[in-house]
Coordinates of C-alpha atoms in Angstrom, one line a residue:
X1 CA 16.0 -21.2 -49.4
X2 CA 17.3 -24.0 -47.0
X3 CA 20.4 -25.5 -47.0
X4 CA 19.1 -28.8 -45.1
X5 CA 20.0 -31.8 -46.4
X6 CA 19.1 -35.5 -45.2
X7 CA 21.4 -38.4 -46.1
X8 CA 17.8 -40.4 -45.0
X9 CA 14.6 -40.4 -47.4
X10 CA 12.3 -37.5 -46.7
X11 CA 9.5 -38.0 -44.4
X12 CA 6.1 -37.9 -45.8
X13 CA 4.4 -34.5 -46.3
X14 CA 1.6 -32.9 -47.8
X15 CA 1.3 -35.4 -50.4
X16 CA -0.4 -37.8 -47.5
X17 CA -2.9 -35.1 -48.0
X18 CA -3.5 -36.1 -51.5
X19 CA -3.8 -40.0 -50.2
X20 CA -6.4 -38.9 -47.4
X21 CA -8.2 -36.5 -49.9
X22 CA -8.6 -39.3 -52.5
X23 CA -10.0 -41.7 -49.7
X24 CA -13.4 -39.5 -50.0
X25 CA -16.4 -41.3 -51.2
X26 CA -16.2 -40.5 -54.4
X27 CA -19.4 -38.9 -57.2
X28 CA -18.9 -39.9 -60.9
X29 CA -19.8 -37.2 -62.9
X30 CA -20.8 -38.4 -66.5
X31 CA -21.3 -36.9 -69.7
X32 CA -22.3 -38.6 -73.0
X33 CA -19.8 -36.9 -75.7
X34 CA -19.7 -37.9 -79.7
X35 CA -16.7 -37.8 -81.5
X36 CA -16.3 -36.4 -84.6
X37 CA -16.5 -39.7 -86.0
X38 CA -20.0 -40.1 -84.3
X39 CA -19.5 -42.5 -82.3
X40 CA -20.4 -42.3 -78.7
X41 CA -18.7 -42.2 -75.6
X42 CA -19.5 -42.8 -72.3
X43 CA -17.3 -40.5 -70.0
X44 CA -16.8 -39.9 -66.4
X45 CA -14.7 -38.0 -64.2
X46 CA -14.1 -38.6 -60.1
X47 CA -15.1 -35.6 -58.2
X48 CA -15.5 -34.9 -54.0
X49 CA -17.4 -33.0 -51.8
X50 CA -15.3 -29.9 -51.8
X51 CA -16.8 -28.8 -48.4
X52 CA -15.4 -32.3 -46.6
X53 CA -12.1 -31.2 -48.7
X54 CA -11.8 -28.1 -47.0
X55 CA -12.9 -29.5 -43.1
X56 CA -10.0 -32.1 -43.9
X57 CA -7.6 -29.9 -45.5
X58 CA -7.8 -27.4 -42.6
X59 CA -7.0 -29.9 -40.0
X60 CA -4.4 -31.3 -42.0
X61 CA -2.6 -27.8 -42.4
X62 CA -3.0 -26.0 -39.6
X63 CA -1.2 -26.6 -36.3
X64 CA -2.7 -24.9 -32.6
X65 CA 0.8 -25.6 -31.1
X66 CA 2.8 -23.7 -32.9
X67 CA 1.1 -20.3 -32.6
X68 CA 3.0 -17.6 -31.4
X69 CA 6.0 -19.5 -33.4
X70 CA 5.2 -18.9 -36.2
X71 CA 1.9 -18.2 -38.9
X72 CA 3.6 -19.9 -41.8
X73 CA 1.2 -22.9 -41.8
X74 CA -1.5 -20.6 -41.4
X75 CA -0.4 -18.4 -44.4
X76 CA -0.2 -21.6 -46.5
X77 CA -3.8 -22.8 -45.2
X78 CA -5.3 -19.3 -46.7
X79 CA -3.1 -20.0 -49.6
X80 CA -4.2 -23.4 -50.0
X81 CA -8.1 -22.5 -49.6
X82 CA -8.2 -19.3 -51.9
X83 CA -6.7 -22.3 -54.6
X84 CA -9.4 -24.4 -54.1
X85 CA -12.4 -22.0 -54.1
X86 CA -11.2 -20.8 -57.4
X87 CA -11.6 -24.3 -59.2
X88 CA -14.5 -25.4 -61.1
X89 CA -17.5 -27.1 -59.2
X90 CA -20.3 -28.7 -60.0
X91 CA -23.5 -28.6 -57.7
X92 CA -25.0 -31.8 -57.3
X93 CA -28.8 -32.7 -56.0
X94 CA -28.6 -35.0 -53.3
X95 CA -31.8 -37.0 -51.2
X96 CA -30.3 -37.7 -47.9
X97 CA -33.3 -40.0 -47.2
X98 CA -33.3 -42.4 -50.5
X99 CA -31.8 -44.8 -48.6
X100 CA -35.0 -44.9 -46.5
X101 CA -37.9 -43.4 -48.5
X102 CA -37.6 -44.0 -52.1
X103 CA -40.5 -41.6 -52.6
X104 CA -38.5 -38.8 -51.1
X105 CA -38.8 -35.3 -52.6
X106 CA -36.0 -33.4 -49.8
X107 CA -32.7 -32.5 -52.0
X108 CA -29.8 -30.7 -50.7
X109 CA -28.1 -29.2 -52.9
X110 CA -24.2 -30.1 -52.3
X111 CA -20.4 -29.0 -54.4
X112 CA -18.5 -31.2 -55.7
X113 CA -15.1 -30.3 -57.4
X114 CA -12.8 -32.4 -59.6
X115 CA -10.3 -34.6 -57.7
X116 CA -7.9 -34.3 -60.4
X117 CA -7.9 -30.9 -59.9
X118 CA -7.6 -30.9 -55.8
X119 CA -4.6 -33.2 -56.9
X120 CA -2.8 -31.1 -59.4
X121 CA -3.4 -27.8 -56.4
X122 CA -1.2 -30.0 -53.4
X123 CA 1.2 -30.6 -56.3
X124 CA 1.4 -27.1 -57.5
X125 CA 1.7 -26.3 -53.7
X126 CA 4.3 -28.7 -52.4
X127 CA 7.3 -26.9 -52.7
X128 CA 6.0 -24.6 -50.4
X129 CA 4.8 -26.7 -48.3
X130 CA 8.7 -28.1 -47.8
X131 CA 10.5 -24.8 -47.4
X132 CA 7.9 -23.9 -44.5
X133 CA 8.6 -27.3 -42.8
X134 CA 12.7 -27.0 -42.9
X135 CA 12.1 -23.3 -41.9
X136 CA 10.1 -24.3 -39.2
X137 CA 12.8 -27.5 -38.3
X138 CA 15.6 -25.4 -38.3
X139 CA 13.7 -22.2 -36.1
X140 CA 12.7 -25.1 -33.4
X141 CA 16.4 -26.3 -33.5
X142 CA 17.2 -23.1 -32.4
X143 CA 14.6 -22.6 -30.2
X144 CA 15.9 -25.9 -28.6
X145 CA 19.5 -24.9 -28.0
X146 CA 18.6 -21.5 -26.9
X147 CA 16.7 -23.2 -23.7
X148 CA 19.4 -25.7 -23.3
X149 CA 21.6 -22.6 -22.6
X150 CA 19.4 -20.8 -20.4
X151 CA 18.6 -24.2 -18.4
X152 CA 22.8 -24.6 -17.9
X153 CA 22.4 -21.5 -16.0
X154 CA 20.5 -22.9 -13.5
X155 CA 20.4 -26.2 -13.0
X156 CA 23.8 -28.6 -14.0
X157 CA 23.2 -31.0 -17.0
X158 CA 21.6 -34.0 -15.8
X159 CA 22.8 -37.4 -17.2
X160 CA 20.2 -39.8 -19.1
X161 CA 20.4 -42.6 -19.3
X162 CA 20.4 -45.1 -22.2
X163 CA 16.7 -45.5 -23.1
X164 CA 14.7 -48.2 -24.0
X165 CA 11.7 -47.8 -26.6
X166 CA 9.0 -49.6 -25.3
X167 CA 6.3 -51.3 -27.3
X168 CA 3.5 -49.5 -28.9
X169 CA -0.2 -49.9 -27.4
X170 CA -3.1 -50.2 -29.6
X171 CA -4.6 -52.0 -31.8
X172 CA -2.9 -54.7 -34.2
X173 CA -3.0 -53.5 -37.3
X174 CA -2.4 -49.9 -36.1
X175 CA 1.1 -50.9 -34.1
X176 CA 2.3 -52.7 -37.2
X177 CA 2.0 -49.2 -39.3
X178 CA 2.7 -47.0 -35.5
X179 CA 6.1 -49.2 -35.3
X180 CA 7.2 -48.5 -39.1
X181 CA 6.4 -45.1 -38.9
X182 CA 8.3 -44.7 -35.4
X183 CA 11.2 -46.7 -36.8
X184 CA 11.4 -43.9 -40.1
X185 CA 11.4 -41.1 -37.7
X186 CA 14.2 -42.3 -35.7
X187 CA 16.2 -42.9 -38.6
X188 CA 15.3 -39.5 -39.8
X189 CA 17.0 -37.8 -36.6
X190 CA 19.9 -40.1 -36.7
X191 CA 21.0 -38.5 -39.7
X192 CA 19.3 -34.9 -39.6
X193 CA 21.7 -32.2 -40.1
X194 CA 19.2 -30.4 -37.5
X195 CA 20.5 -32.4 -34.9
X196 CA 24.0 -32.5 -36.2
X197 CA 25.3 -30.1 -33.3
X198 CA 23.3 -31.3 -30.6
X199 CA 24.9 -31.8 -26.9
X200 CA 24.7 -35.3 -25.8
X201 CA 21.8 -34.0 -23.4
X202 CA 19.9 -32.9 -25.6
X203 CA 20.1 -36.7 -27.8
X204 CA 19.4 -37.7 -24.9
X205 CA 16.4 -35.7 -24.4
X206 CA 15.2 -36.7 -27.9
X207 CA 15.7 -40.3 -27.5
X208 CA 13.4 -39.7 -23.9
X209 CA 10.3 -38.1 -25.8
X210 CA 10.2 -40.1 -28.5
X211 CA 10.2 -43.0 -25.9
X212 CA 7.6 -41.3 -24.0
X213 CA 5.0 -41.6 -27.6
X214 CA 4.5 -44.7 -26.9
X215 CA 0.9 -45.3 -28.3
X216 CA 0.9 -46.4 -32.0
X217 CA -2.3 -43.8 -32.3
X218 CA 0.2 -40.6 -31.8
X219 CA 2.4 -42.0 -34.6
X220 CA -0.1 -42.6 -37.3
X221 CA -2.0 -38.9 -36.5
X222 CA 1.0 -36.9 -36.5
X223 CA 3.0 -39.2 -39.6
X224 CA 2.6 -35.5 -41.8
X225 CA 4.1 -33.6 -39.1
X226 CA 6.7 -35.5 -37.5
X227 CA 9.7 -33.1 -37.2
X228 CA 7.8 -30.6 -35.7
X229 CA 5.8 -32.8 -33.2
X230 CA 9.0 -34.2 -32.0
X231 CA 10.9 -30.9 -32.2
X232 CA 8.0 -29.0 -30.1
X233 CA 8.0 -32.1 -27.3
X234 CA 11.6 -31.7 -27.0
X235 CA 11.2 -28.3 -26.3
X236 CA 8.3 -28.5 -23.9
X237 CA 10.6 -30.9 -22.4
X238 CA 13.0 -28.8 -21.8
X239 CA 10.6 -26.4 -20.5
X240 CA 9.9 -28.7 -17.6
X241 CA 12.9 -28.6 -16.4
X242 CA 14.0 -25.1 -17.0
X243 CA 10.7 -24.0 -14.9
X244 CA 12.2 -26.9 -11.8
X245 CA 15.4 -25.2 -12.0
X246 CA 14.2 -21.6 -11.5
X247 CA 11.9 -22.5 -8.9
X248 CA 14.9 -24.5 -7.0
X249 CA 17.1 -20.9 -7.9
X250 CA 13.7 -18.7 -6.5
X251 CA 13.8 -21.1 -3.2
X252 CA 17.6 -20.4 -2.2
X253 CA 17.4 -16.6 -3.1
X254 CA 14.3 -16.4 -0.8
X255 CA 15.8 -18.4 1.8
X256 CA 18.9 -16.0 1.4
X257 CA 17.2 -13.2 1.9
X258 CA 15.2 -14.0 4.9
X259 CA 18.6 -14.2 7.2

């Protein structure tokens, strides 16, 4: 479907999904088969609260920026959660007091599905996943060069200069893993064919927002979405200074008129 390819290592994608999914607290489900030798068995199986599965499978998916761009994520979210509500659940008892009263009789009843299962759906669903995020790369590419054009009708090409990335705020541990995942995104761009026929402005206007992300926070957050949360800054960017230039252009056509 795409003809993208990176010299670079992919970024991650949905299988950080999978990681975050599998970080859950876990229920062990256990059943007490025999053999046909009679022995017996003492099995178990991992399985997570599908309802916290869905709440963090939603925000993972789906993006608020890009509406009006496009609905793909939001096709693959309905996708994604029509898979999941047709996989076998258990329901589970749970005392939300036993901690406190041991004497408890309050249950609340709660669904648990197999992680094995939530697994083997992001896997089964990952190529998808992929096509819509080059699709969506290559439409914001576009989207990027089509503003460059209109904002060379107004206003001339400025000229950046070189930028500097500063360091990352925030806490320790989370610059270390901010830095490395900064550090994989650069290298990503440097060799993207998406930016392959880029005007040295708009590099330059790259180089400037991912400069500007300069809490380690935004970096660890947005690590499954990358592309496009760079992509969309650049072109808000560029927004900014199309909407200067056509106010400058309003100001001398009104001053025009008025003599």
């Amino acid at each position: 479907m795409s003809d993208l390819h990176h010299p670079n290592p992919a970024l991650p994608g949905i299988e950080l999904l999978e990681q975050k999914i599998s970080r859950l607290p876990i229920k062990k489900f256990k059943w007490d088969p025999t053999n046909s030798l009679g022995s017996y068995l003492e099995m178990s199986v991992d399985m997570v609260n599908i309802e916290e599965v869905i709440k963090l499978s939603k925000a993972f998916i789906l993006d608020k920026n890009l509406a009006g761009i496009t609905v793909l994520f939001k096709q693959f979210w309905q996708r994604f959660e029509q898979e999941v509500n047709q996989l076998h659940t258990k329901n589970f008892k749970i005392d939300p007091f036993h901690g406190f009263n041991q004497s408890a009789t309050l249950f609340v009843q709660e669904v648990y599905v197999e992680l094995k299962d939530i697994q083997t759906t992001i896997r089964k669903l990952e190529p998808v996943w992929t096509e819509i995020e080059q699709t969506n790369a290559v439409l914001l590419s576009e989207v990027i060069r089509v503003k460059e054009r209109q904002l060379l009708e107004v206003v001339e090409s400025p000229v950046q200069e070189p930028v500097t990335l500063p360091p990352l705020m925030g806490k320790k541990d989370e610059i270390k893993r901010g830095k490395a995942i900064r550090n994989q995104a650069i290298s990503y761009f440097q060799g993207s064919e998406l930016c392959k026929d880029w005007s040295p402005f708009l590099r330059s206007r790259l180089d400037v927002v991912i400069a500007e992300m300069d809490t380690a926070s935004w970096w660890i957050e947005n690590e499954h979405r990358l592309v496009r949360g760079i992509l969309l800054k650049v072109s808000q960017s560029l927004d900014e200074l199309l909407f200067e230039g056509l106010q400058q252009l309003a100001g001398v056509a009104t001053g025009e008129e008025s003599r």
